[in-house]
Tab-separated table of N, CA and C in Angstrom:
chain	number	residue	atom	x	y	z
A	207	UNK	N	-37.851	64.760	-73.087
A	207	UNK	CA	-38.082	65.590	-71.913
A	207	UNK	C	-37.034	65.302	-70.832
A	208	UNK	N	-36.688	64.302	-70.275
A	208	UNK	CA	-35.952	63.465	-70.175
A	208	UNK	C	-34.665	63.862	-69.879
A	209	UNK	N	-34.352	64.216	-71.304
A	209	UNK	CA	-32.738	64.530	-71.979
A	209	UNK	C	-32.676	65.941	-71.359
A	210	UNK	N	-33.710	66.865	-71.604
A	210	UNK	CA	-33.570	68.272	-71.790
A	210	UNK	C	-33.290	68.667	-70.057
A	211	UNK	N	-34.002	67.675	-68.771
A	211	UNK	CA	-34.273	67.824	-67.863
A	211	UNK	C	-32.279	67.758	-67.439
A	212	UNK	N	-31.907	66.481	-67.729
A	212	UNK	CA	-30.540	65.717	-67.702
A	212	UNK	C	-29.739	67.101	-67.886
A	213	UNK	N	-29.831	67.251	-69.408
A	213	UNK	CA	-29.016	68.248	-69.666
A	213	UNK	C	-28.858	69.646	-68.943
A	214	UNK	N	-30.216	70.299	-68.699
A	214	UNK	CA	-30.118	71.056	-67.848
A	214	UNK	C	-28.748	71.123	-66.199
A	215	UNK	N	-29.488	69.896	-65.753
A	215	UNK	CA	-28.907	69.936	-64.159
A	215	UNK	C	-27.448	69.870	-64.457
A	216	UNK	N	-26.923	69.042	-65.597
A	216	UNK	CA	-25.301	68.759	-65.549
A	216	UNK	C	-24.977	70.249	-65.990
A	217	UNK	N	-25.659	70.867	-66.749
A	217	UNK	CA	-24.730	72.378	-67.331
A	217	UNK	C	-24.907	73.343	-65.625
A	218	UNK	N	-26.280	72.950	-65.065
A	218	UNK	CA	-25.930	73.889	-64.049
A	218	UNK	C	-24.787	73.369	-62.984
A	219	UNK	N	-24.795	72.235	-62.723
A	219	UNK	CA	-23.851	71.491	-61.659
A	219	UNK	C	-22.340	71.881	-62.087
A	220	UNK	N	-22.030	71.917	-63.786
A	220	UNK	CA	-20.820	72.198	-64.547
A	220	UNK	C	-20.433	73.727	-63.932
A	221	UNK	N	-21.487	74.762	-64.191
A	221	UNK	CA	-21.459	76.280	-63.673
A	221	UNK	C	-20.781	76.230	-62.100
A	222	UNK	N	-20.956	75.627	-61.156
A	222	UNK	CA	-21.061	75.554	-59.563
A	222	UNK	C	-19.606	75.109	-59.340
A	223	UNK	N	-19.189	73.964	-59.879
A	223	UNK	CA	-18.476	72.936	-59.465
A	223	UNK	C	-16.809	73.772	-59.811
A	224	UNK	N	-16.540	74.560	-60.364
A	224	UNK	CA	-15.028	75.349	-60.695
A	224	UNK	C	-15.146	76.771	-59.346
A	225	UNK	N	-16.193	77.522	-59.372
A	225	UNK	CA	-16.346	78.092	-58.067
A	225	UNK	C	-16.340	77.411	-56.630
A	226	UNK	N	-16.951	76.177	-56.432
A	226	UNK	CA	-16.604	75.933	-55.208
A	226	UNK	C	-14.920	74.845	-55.018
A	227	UNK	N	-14.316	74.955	-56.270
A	227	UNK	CA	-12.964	74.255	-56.519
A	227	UNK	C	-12.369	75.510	-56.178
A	228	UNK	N	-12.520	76.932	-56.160
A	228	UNK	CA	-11.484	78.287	-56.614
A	228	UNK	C	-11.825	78.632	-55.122
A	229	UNK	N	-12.745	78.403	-53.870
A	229	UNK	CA	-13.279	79.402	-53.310
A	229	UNK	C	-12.129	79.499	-52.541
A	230	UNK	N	-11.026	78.335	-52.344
A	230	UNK	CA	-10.025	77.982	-51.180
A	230	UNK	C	-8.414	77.832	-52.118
A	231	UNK	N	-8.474	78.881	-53.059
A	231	UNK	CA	-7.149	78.668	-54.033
A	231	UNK	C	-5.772	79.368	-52.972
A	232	UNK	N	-5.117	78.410	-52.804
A	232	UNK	CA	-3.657	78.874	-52.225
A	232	UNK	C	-3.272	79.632	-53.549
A	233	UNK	N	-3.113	79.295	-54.218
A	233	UNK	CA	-2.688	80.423	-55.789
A	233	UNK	C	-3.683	81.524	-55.906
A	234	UNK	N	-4.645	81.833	-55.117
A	234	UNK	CA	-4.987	83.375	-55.282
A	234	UNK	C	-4.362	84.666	-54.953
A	235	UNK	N	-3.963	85.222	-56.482
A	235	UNK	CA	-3.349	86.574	-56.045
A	235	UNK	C	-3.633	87.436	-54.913
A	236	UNK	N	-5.028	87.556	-54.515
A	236	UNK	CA	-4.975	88.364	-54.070
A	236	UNK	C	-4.640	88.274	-52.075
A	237	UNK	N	-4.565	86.861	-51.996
A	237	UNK	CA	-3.925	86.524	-50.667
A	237	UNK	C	-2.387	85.840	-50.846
A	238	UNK	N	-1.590	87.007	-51.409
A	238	UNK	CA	-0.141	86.760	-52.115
A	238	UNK	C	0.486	87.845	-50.676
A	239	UNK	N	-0.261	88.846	-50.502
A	239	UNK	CA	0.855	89.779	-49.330
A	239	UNK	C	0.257	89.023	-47.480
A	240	UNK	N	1.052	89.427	-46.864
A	240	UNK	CA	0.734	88.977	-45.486
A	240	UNK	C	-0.499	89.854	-45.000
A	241	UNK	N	-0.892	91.033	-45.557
A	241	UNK	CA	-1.587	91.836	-44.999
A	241	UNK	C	-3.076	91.067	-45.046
A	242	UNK	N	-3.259	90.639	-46.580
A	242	UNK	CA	-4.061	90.324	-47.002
A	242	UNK	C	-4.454	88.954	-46.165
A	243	UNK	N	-3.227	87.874	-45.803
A	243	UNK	CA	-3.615	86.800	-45.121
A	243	UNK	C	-3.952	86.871	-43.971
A	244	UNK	N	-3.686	88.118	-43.289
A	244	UNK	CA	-3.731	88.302	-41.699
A	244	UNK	C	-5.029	88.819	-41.570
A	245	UNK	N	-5.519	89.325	-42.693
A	245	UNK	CA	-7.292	90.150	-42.763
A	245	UNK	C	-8.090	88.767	-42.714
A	246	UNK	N	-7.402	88.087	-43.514
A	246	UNK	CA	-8.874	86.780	-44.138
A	246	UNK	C	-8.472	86.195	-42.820
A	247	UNK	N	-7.368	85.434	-42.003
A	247	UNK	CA	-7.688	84.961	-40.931
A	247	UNK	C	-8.367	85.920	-39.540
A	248	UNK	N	-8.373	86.818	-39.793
A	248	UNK	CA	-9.296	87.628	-38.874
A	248	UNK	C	-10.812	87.767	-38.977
A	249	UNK	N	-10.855	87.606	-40.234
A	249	UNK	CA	-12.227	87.262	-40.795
A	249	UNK	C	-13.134	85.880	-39.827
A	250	UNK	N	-12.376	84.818	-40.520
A	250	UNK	CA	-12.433	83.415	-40.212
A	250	UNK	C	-12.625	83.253	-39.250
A	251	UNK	N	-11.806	84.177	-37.961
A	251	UNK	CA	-12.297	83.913	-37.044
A	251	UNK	C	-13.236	84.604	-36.036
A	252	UNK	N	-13.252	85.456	-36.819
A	252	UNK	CA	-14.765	86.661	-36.340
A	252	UNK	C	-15.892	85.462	-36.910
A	253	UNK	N	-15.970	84.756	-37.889
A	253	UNK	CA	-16.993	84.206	-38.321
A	253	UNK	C	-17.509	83.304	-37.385
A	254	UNK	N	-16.145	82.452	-36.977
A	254	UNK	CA	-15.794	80.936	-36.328
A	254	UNK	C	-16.335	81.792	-34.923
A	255	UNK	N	-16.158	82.898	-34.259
A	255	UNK	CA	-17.003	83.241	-32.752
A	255	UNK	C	-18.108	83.355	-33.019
A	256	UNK	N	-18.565	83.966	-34.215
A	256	UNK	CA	-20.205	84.729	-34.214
A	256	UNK	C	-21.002	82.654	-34.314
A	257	UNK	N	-20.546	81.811	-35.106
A	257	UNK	CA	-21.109	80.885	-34.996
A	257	UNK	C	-20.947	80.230	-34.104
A	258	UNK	N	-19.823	80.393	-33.521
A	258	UNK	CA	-19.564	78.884	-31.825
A	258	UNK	C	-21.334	80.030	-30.907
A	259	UNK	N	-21.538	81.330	-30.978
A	259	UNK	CA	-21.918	82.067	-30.359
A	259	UNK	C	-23.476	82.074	-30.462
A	260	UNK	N	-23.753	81.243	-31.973
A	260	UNK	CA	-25.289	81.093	-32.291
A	260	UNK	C	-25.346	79.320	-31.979
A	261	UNK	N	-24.028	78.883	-31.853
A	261	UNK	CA	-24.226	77.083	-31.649
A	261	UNK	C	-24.767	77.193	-30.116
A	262	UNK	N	-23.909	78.040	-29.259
A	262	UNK	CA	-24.390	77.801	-27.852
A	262	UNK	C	-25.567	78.343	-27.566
A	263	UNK	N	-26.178	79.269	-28.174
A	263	UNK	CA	-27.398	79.907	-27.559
A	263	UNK	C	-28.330	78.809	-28.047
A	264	UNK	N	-28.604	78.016	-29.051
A	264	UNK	CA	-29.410	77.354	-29.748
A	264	UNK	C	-29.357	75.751	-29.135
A	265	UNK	N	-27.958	76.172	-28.448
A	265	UNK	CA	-27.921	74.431	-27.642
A	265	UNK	C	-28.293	74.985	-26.109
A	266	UNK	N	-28.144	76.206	-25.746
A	266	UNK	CA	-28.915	76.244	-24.234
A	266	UNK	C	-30.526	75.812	-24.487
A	267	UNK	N	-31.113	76.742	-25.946
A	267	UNK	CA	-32.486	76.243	-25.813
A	267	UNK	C	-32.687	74.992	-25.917
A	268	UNK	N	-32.277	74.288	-26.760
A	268	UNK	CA	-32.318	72.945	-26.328
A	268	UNK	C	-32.271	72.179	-25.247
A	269	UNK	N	-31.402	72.653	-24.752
A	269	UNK	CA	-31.315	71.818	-22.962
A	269	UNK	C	-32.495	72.594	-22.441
A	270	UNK	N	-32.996	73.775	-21.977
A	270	UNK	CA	-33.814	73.738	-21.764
A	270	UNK	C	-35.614	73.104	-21.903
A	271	UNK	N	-35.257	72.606	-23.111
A	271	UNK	CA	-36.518	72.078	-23.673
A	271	UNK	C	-36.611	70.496	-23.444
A	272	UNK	N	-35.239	69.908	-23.531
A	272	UNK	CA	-35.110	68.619	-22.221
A	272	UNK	C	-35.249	68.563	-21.084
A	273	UNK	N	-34.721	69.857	-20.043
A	273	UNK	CA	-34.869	70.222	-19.009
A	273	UNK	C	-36.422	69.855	-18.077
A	274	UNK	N	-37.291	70.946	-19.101
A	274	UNK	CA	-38.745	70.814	-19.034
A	274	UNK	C	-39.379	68.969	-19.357
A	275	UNK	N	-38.616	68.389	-20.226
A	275	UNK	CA	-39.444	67.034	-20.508
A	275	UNK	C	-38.797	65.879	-19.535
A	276	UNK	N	-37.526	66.195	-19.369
A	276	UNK	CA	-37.160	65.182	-18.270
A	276	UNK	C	-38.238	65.759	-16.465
A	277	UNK	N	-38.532	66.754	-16.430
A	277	UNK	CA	-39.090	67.495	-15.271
A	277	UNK	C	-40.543	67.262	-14.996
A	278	UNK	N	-41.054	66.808	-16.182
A	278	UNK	CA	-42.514	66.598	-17.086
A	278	UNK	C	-43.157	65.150	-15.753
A	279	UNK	N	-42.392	63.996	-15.758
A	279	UNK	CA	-43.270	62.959	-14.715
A	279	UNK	C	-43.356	63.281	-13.239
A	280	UNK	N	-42.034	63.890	-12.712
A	280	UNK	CA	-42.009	64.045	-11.427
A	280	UNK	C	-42.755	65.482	-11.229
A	281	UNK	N	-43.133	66.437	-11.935
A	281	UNK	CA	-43.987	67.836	-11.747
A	281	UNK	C	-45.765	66.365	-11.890
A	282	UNK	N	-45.682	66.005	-13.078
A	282	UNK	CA	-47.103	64.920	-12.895
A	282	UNK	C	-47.409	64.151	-11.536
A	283	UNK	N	-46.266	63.905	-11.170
A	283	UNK	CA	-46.434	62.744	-9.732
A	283	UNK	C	-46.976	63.997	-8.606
A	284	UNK	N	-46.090	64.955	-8.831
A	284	UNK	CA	-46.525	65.700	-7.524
A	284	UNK	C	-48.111	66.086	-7.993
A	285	UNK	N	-48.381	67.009	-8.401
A	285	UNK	CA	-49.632	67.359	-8.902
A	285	UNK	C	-50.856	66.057	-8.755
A	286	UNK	N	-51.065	65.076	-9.236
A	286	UNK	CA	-51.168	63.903	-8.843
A	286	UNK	C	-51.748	63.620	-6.915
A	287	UNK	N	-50.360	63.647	-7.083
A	287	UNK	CA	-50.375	63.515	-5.171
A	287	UNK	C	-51.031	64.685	-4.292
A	288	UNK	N	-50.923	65.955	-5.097
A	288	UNK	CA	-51.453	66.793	-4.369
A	288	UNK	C	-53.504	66.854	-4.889
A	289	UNK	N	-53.542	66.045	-5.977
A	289	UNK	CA	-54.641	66.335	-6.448
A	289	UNK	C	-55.848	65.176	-5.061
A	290	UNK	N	-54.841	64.110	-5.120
A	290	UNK	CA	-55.188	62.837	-4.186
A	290	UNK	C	-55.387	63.472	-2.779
A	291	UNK	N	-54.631	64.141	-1.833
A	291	UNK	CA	-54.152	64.507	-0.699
A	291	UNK	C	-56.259	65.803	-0.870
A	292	UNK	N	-56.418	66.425	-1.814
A	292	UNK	CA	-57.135	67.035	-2.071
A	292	UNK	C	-58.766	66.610	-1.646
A	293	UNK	N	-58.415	65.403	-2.518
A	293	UNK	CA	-59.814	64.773	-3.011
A	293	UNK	C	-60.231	64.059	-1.387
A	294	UNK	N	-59.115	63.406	-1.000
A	294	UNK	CA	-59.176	62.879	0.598
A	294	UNK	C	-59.854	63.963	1.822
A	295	UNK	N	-59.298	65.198	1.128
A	295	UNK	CA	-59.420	66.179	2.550
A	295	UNK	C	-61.251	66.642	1.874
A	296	UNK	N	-61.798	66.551	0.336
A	296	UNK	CA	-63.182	66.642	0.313
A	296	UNK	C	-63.817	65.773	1.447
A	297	UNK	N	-63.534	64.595	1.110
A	297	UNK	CA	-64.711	63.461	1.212
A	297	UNK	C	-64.659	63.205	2.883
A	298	UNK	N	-63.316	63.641	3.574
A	298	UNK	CA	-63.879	63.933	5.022
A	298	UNK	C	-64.212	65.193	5.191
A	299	UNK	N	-64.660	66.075	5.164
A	299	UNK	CA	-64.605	67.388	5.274
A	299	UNK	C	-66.273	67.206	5.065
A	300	UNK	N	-66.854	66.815	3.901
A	300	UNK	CA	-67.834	66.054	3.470
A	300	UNK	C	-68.593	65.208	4.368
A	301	UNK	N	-67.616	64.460	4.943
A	301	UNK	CA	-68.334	63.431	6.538
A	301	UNK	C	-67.965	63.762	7.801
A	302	UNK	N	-67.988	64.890	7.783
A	302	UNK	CA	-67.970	66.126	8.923
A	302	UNK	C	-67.057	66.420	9.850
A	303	UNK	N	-65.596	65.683	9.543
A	303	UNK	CA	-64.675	66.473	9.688
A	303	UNK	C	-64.258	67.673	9.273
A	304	UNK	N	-64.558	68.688	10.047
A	304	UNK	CA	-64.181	70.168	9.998
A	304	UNK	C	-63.153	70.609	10.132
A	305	UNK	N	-62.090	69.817	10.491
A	305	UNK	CA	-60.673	70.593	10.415
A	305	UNK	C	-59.497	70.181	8.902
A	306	UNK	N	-60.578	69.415	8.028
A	306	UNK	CA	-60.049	69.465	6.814
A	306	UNK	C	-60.895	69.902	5.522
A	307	UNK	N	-62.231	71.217	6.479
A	307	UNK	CA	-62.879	72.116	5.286
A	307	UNK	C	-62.366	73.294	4.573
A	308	UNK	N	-60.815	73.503	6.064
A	308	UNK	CA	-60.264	74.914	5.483
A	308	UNK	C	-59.208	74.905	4.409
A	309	UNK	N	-59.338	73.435	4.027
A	309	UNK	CA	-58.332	73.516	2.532
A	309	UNK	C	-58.896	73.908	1.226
């Protein structure tokens, strides 16, 4: 079972391994005229913008999503402080100070 498993992966790895050797052949005919080389580097680099173009949008979300977690203790502290400043203005308001019921 073993063998058959073995054998398998090397014949498929054998199939793969001459295509990704050919994909970058300086000896390919068919990038022999300038026309042809001036298309594929136009290519390359239509490719090379569309990806710098999905790297940055995917690294803004990222910073944003640090943005929010570095922002995360000091939004807690305030909230916090305002929850405190709150609870203070009950418990006199409560012992009949009236000018801290209208909060």
């Amino acid at each position: 079972m073993f063998a058959k498993s073995l054998a398998g992966a090397l014949a498929l790895v054998s199939l793969t391994l001459p295509q990704a050797a050919w994909a970058d052949d300086p000896n390919d005919p068919a990038m022999r005229n300038k026309k042809a080389r001036e298309a594929d580097a136009a290519e390359i680099r239509r490719l090379n913008r569309e990806q710098q173009a999905y790297v940055s949008q995917r690294d803004a979300g990222y910073q944003a999503g640090w943005d929010a977690y570095r922002a995360y203790p000091q939004a807690q502290a305030d909230y916090d402080k305002q929850m405190a400043e709150w609870r203070r203005a009950v418990k006199l308001c409560e012992s009949g100070h009236r000018e801290y019921c209208a909060r």
